[in-house]
Coordinates of C-alpha atoms in Angstrom, one line a residue:
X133 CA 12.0 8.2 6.1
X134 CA 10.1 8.0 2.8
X135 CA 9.1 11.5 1.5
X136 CA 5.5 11.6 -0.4
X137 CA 3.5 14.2 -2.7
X138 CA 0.3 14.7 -2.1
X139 CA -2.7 15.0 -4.8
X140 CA -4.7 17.1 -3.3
X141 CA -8.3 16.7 -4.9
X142 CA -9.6 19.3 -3.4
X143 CA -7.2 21.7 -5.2
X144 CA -6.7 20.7 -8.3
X145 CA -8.8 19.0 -11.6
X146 CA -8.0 15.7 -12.7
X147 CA -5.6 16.4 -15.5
X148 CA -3.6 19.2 -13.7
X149 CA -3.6 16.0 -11.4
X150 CA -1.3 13.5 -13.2
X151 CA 0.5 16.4 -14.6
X152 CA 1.2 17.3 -11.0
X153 CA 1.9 13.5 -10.3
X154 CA 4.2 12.9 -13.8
X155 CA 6.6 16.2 -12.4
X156 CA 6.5 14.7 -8.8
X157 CA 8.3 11.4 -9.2
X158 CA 10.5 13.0 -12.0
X159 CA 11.5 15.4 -8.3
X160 CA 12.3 12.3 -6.4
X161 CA 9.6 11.8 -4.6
X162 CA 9.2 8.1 -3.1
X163 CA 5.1 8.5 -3.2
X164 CA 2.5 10.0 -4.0
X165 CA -1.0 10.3 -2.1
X166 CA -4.6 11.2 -3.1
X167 CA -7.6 12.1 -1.4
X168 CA -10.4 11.0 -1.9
X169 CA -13.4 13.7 -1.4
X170 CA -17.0 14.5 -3.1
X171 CA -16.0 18.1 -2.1
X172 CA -13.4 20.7 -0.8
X173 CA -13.3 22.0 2.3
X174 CA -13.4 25.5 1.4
X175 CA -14.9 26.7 -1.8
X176 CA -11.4 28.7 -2.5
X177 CA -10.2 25.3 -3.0
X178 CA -12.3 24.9 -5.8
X179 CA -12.4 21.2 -6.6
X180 CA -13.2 18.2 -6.3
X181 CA -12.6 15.5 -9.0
X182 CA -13.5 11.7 -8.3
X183 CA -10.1 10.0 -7.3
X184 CA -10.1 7.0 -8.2
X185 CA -10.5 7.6 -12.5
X186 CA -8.1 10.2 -11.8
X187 CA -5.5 7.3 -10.0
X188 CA -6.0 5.3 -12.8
X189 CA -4.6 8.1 -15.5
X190 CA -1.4 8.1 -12.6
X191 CA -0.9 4.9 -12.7
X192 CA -0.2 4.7 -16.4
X193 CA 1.4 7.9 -16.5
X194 CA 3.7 7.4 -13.7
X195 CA 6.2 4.5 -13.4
X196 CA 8.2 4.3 -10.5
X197 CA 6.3 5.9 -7.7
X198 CA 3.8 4.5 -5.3
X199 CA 0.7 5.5 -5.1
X200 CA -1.5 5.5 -2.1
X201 CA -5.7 6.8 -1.1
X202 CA -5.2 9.3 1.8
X203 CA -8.0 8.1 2.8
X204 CA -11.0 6.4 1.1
X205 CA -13.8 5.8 3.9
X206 CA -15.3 2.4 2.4
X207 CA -18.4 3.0 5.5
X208 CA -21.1 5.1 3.2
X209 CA -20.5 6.9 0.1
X210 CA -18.6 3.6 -1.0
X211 CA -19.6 0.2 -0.4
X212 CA -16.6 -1.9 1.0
X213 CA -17.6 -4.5 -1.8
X214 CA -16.9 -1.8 -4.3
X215 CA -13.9 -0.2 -2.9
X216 CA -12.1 -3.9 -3.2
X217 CA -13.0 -3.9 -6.6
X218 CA -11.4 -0.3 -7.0
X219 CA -8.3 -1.1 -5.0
X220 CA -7.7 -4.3 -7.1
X221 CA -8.1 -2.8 -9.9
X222 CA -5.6 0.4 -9.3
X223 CA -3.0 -2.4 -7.9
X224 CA -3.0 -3.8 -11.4
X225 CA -2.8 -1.2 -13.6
X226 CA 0.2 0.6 -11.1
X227 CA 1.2 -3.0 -11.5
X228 CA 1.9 -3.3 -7.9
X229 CA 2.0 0.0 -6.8
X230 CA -0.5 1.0 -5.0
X231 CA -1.8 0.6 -1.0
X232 CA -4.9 1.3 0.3
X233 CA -5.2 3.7 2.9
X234 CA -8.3 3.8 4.5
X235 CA -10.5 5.9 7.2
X236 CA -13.8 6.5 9.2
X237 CA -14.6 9.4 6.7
X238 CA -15.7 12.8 7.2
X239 CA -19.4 13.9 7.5
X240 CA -18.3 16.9 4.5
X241 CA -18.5 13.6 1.8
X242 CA -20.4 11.2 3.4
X243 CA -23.3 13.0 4.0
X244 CA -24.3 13.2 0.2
X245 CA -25.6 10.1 -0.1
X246 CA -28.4 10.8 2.3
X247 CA -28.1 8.1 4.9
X248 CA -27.4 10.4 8.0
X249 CA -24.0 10.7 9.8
X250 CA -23.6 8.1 12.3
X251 CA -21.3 8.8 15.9
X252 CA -17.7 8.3 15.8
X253 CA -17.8 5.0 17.9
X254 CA -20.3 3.3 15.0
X255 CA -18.4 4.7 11.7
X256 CA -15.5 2.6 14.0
X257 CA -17.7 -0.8 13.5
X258 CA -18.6 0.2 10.2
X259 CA -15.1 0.5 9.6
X260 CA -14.1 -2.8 10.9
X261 CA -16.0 -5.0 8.9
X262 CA -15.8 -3.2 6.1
X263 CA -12.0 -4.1 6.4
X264 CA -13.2 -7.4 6.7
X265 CA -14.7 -7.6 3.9
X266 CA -12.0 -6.3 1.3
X267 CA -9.6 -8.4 3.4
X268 CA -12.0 -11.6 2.3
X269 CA -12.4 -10.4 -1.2
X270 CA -8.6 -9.9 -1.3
X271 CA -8.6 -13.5 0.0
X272 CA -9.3 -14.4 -3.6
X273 CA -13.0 -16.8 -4.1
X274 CA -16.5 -15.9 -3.3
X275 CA -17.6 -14.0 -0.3
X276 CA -20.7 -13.7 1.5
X277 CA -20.7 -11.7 4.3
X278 CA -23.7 -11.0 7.2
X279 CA -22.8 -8.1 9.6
X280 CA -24.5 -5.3 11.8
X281 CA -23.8 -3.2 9.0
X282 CA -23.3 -4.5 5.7
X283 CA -24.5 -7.7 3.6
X284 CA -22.3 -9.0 0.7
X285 CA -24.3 -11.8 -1.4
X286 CA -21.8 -14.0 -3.2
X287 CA -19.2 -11.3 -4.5
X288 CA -16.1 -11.9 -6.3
X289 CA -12.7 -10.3 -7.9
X290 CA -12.5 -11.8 -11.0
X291 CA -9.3 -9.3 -12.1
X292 CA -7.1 -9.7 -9.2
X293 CA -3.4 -9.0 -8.6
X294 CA -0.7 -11.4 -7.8
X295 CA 0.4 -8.8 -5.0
X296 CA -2.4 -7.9 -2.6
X297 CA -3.0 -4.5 -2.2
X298 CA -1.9 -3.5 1.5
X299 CA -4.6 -1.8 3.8
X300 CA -4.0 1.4 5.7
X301 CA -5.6 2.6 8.6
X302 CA -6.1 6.1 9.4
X303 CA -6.2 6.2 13.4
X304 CA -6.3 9.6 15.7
X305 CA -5.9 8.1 19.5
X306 CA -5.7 4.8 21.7
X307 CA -9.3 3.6 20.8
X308 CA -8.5 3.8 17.0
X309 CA -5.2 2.4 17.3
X310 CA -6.2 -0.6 19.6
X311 CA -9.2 -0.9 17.2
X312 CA -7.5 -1.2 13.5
X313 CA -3.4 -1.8 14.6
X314 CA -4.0 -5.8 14.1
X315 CA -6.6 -5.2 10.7
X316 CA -4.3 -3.2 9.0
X317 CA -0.9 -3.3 7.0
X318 CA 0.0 0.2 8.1
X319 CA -0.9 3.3 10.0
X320 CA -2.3 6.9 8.7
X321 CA -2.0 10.0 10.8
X322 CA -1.8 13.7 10.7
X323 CA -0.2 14.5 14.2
X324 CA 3.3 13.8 15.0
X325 CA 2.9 12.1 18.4
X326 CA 4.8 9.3 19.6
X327 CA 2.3 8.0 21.5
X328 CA 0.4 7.0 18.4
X329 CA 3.6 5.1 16.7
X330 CA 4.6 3.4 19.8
X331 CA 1.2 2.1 20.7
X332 CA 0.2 1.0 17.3
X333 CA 3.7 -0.8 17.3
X334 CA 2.7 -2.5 20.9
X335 CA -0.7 -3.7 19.5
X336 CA 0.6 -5.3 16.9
X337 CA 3.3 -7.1 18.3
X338 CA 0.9 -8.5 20.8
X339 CA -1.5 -9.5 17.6
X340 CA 1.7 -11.8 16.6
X341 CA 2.0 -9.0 13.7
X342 CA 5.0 -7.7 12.5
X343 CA 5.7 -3.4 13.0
X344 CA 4.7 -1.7 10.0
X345 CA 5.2 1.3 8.2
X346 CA 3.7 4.4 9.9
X347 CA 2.6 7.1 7.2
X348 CA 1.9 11.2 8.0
X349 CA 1.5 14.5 6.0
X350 CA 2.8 17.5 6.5
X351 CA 1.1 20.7 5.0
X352 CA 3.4 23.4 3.7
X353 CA 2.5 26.7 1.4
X354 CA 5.7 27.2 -0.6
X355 CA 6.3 30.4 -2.7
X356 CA 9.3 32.9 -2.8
X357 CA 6.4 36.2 -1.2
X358 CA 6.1 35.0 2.2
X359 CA 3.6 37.0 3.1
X360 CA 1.5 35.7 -0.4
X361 CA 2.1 32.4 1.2
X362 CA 0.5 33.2 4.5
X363 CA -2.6 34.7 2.3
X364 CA -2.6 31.6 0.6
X365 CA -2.8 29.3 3.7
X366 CA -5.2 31.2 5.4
X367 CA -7.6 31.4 2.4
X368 CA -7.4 27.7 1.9
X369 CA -6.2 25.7 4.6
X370 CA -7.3 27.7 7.7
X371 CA -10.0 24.7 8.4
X372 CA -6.6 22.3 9.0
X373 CA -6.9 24.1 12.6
X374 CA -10.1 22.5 13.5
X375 CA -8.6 19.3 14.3
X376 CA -10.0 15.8 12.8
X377 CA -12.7 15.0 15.6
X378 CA -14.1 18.9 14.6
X379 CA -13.3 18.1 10.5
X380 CA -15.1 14.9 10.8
X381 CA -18.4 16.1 12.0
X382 CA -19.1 19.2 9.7
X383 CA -21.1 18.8 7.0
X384 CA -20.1 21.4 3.9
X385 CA -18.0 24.3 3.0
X386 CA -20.4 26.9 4.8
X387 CA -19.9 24.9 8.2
X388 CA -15.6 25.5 7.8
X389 CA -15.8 28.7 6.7
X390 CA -18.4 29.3 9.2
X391 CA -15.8 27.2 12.2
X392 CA -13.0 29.2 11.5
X393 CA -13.7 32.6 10.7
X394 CA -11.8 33.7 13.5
X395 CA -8.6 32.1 13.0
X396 CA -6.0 34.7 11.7
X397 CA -3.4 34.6 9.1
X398 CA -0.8 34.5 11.9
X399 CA -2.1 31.1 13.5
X400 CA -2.3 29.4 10.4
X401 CA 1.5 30.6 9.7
X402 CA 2.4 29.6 13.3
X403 CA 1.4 26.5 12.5
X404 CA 2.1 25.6 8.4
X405 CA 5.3 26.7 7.1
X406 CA 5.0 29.4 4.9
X407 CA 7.7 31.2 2.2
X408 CA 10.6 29.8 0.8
X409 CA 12.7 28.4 3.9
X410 CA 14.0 24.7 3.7
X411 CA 15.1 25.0 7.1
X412 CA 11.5 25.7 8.3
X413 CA 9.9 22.9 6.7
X414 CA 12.5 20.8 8.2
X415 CA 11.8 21.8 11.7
X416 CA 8.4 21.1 11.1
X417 CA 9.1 17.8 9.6
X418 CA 11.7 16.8 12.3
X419 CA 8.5 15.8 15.2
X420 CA 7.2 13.1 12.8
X421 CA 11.0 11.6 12.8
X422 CA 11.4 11.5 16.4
X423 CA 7.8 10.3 16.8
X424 CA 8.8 7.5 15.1
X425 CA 6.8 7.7 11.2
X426 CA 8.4 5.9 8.5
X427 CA 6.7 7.8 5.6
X428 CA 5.7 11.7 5.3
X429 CA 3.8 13.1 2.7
X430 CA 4.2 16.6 1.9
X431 CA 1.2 18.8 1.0
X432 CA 1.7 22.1 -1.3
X433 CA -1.1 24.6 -0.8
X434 CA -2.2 26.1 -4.0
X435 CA -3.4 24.1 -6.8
X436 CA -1.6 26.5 -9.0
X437 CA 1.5 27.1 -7.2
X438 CA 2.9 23.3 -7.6
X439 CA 5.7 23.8 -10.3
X440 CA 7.8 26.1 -8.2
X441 CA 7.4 23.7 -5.3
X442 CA 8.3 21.0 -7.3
X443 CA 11.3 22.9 -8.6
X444 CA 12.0 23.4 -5.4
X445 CA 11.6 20.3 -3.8
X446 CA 13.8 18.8 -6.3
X447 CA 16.6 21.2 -5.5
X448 CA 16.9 21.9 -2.4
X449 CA 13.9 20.2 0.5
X450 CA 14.1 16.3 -0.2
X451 CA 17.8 16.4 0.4
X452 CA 17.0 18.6 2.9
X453 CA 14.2 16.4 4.3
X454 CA 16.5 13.3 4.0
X455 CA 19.6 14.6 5.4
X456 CA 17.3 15.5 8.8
X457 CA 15.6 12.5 8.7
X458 CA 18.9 10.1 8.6
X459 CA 20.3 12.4 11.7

C-alpha cells in the first residue's frame, strides 16, 4: 500500500500549498494529490486556488514525491485538448512524476462556464472521448479529432515527455468501471468496496490489459481536542456525507450547506476519524486494504491544522498505516 497527502484546494491558498507539499514528502509520504476545483464546497473552506499553476510551484519544490490531479474533469470547464497540454507539461517539469487522474466532474465547478450540466450517462461519453483525445495527443503528431462532443482541428504537443503521463479514472459503480477500466492506466475511488477493485481488475484482464494500481482517499481531522476535531469536520466536511451521485449534481456552496443541514456532528465523527488516535485511522484505513487498493491518500481537514498532522504522520500513522497494510 502506497500512502498519499492530499492538497486540498479547497482549504488552503496556493503557497500554503507547496509549503504543505515541501513538509509532506519530507514525512514520508509516497504521493501527493490535488484537486482540482473552481470552488469549495462549503464557504468555511475558504478557497479555491487554480491547481494546475499551483502543481507546477510542487513540482519544482518537491523532488521525490509523485504527484497526481484528484480529479481534473477534462468534459467542460477544460477542454481535453488543453488538459493534454497541462498534463504534459506538469510530467516535465516533475520530470516524470506526475499521473493524471481524471473524472466526470461535479456540477459545483463545471457549471461556471455556462454551458448547462449534462446527465450522468452523457458526462460518461464526454468523458470517453475526451480520454481519447489526450491518449492521441500523448500518442505524439497531429491530431484531429470529430466526435459527438468535441472537435480537435490539427492539435499538437510540441513539449512532450519521454515518459507518458498515465491516465486515471475516477469510477463509482459497474457502469463506470466497465466504461473506463480498459481507457485508463489506473482506477480512482472514494469507497472501500471490493466489488469496485475486483471488477475493474476483471475488465481489464478481459481488454488483454495488465491490473493496475487502484488509488483511494481517506478523510481524517487530526488534532490533540477531540471534540475541536469533531467541530472542525462538521463545519467543513459534513457535505462528504452526500455521497458522489448527490456531490455531483449540486451546483454551489448554498446547495451543500443547504443538503446537509441536518447532519450532526456525531455522524460526521461516526464516519471520519476525529482526535489524535492512530489506531482509529487505521481501522478506518484497513477496508481499502482488504478491498484490494494499492494506493491511499490521506486527507487532513483544516487548512491550518496541517503541521501537527504532518508531525504526526511522520511519527507515529505512516508506520502505523504500513504496518496494517503489510498484515
Amino acid at each position: 500500500m502506497r500512502l498519499g497527502y492530499t492538497l486540498l484546494t479547497e482549504q488552503a491558498g496556493p503557497r500554503a500549498l507547496v509549503e504543505h507539499a515541501v513538509r509532506a514528502e519530507l514525512a514520508g509520504f509516497d504521493f501527493a494529490v490535488m484537486s482540482d476545483h473552481y470552488s469549495p464546497w462549503l464557504d468555511s473552506q475558504g478557497h479555491a486556488p487554480y491547481a494546475w499553476s499551483v502543481l507546477g510551484a510542487v513540482a519544482q519544490a518537491t523532488e521525490r514525491v509523485e504527484l497526481m490531479t484528484y480529479v481534473t474533469c477534462p468534459i467542460m470547464r477544460y477542454h481535453p485538448a488543453v488538459v493534454a497540454q497541462k498534463a504534459a507539461t506538469v510530467q516535465l517539469l516533475s520530470e516524470g512524476r506526475f499521473l493524471l487522474g481524471l473524472g466526470a466532474g461535479e456540477n459545483l465547478n463545471e457549471h461556471v462556464v455556462g454551458r448547462g450540466w449534462p446527465p450522468v450517462n452523457v458526462r460518461h461519453d464526454m468523458l470517453a472521448e475526451a480520454i481519447r483525445i489526450i491518449n492521441d495527443l500523448f500518442d505524439g503528431g497531429y491530431t484531429n479529432f470529430s466526435g459527438e462532443h468535441y472537435r480537435v482541428d490539427s492539435a499538437k504537443l510540441w513539449d512532450l515527455p519521454d515518459l507518458r503521463p498515465p491516465i486515471g479514472a475516477a469510477v463509482s459503480g459497474d457502469q463506470s468501471v466497465r466504461r473506463f477500466a480498459p481507457l485508463a492506466d489506473a482506477m480512482i475511488a472514494v469507497q472501500p468496496e471490493p466489488r469496485l477493485c475486483s471488477l475493474w481488475d476483471e475488465v481489464r484482464v478481459s481488454a488483454n490489459a495488465d491490473e493496475s494500481r487502484k488509488i483511494a482517499q481517506l478523510p481524517l481531522c487530526w488534532d490533540t481536542d477531540a471534540d475541536a476535531a469533531v467541530a472542525r469536520a462538521h463545519d467543513q466536511f459534513r457535505w462528504f456525507a452526500g455521497g458522489w451521485k448527490v456531490n455531483a449534481e449540486l451546483p454551489g456552496t448554498q446547495a451543500f450547506a443547504a443538503a446537509t443541514q441536518f447532519v450532526t456532528p456525531g455522524d460526521v465523527a461516526a464516519s471520519i476519524p476525529c482526535g489524535a488516535d492512530a489506531e482509529r485511522v487505521v481501522n478506518a484505513a484497513e477496508p481499502f486494504f482488504d478491498a484490494g487498493f494499492t494506493d491511499l491518500a490521506l486527507v487532513q481537514i483544516g487548512g491550518e491544522h496541517q503541521e501537527s498532522f504532518l508531525d504526526a504522520a511522520e511519527r507515529e500513522l505512516l508506520p502505523a498505516l504500513r504496518e496494517a497494510s503489510a498484515r
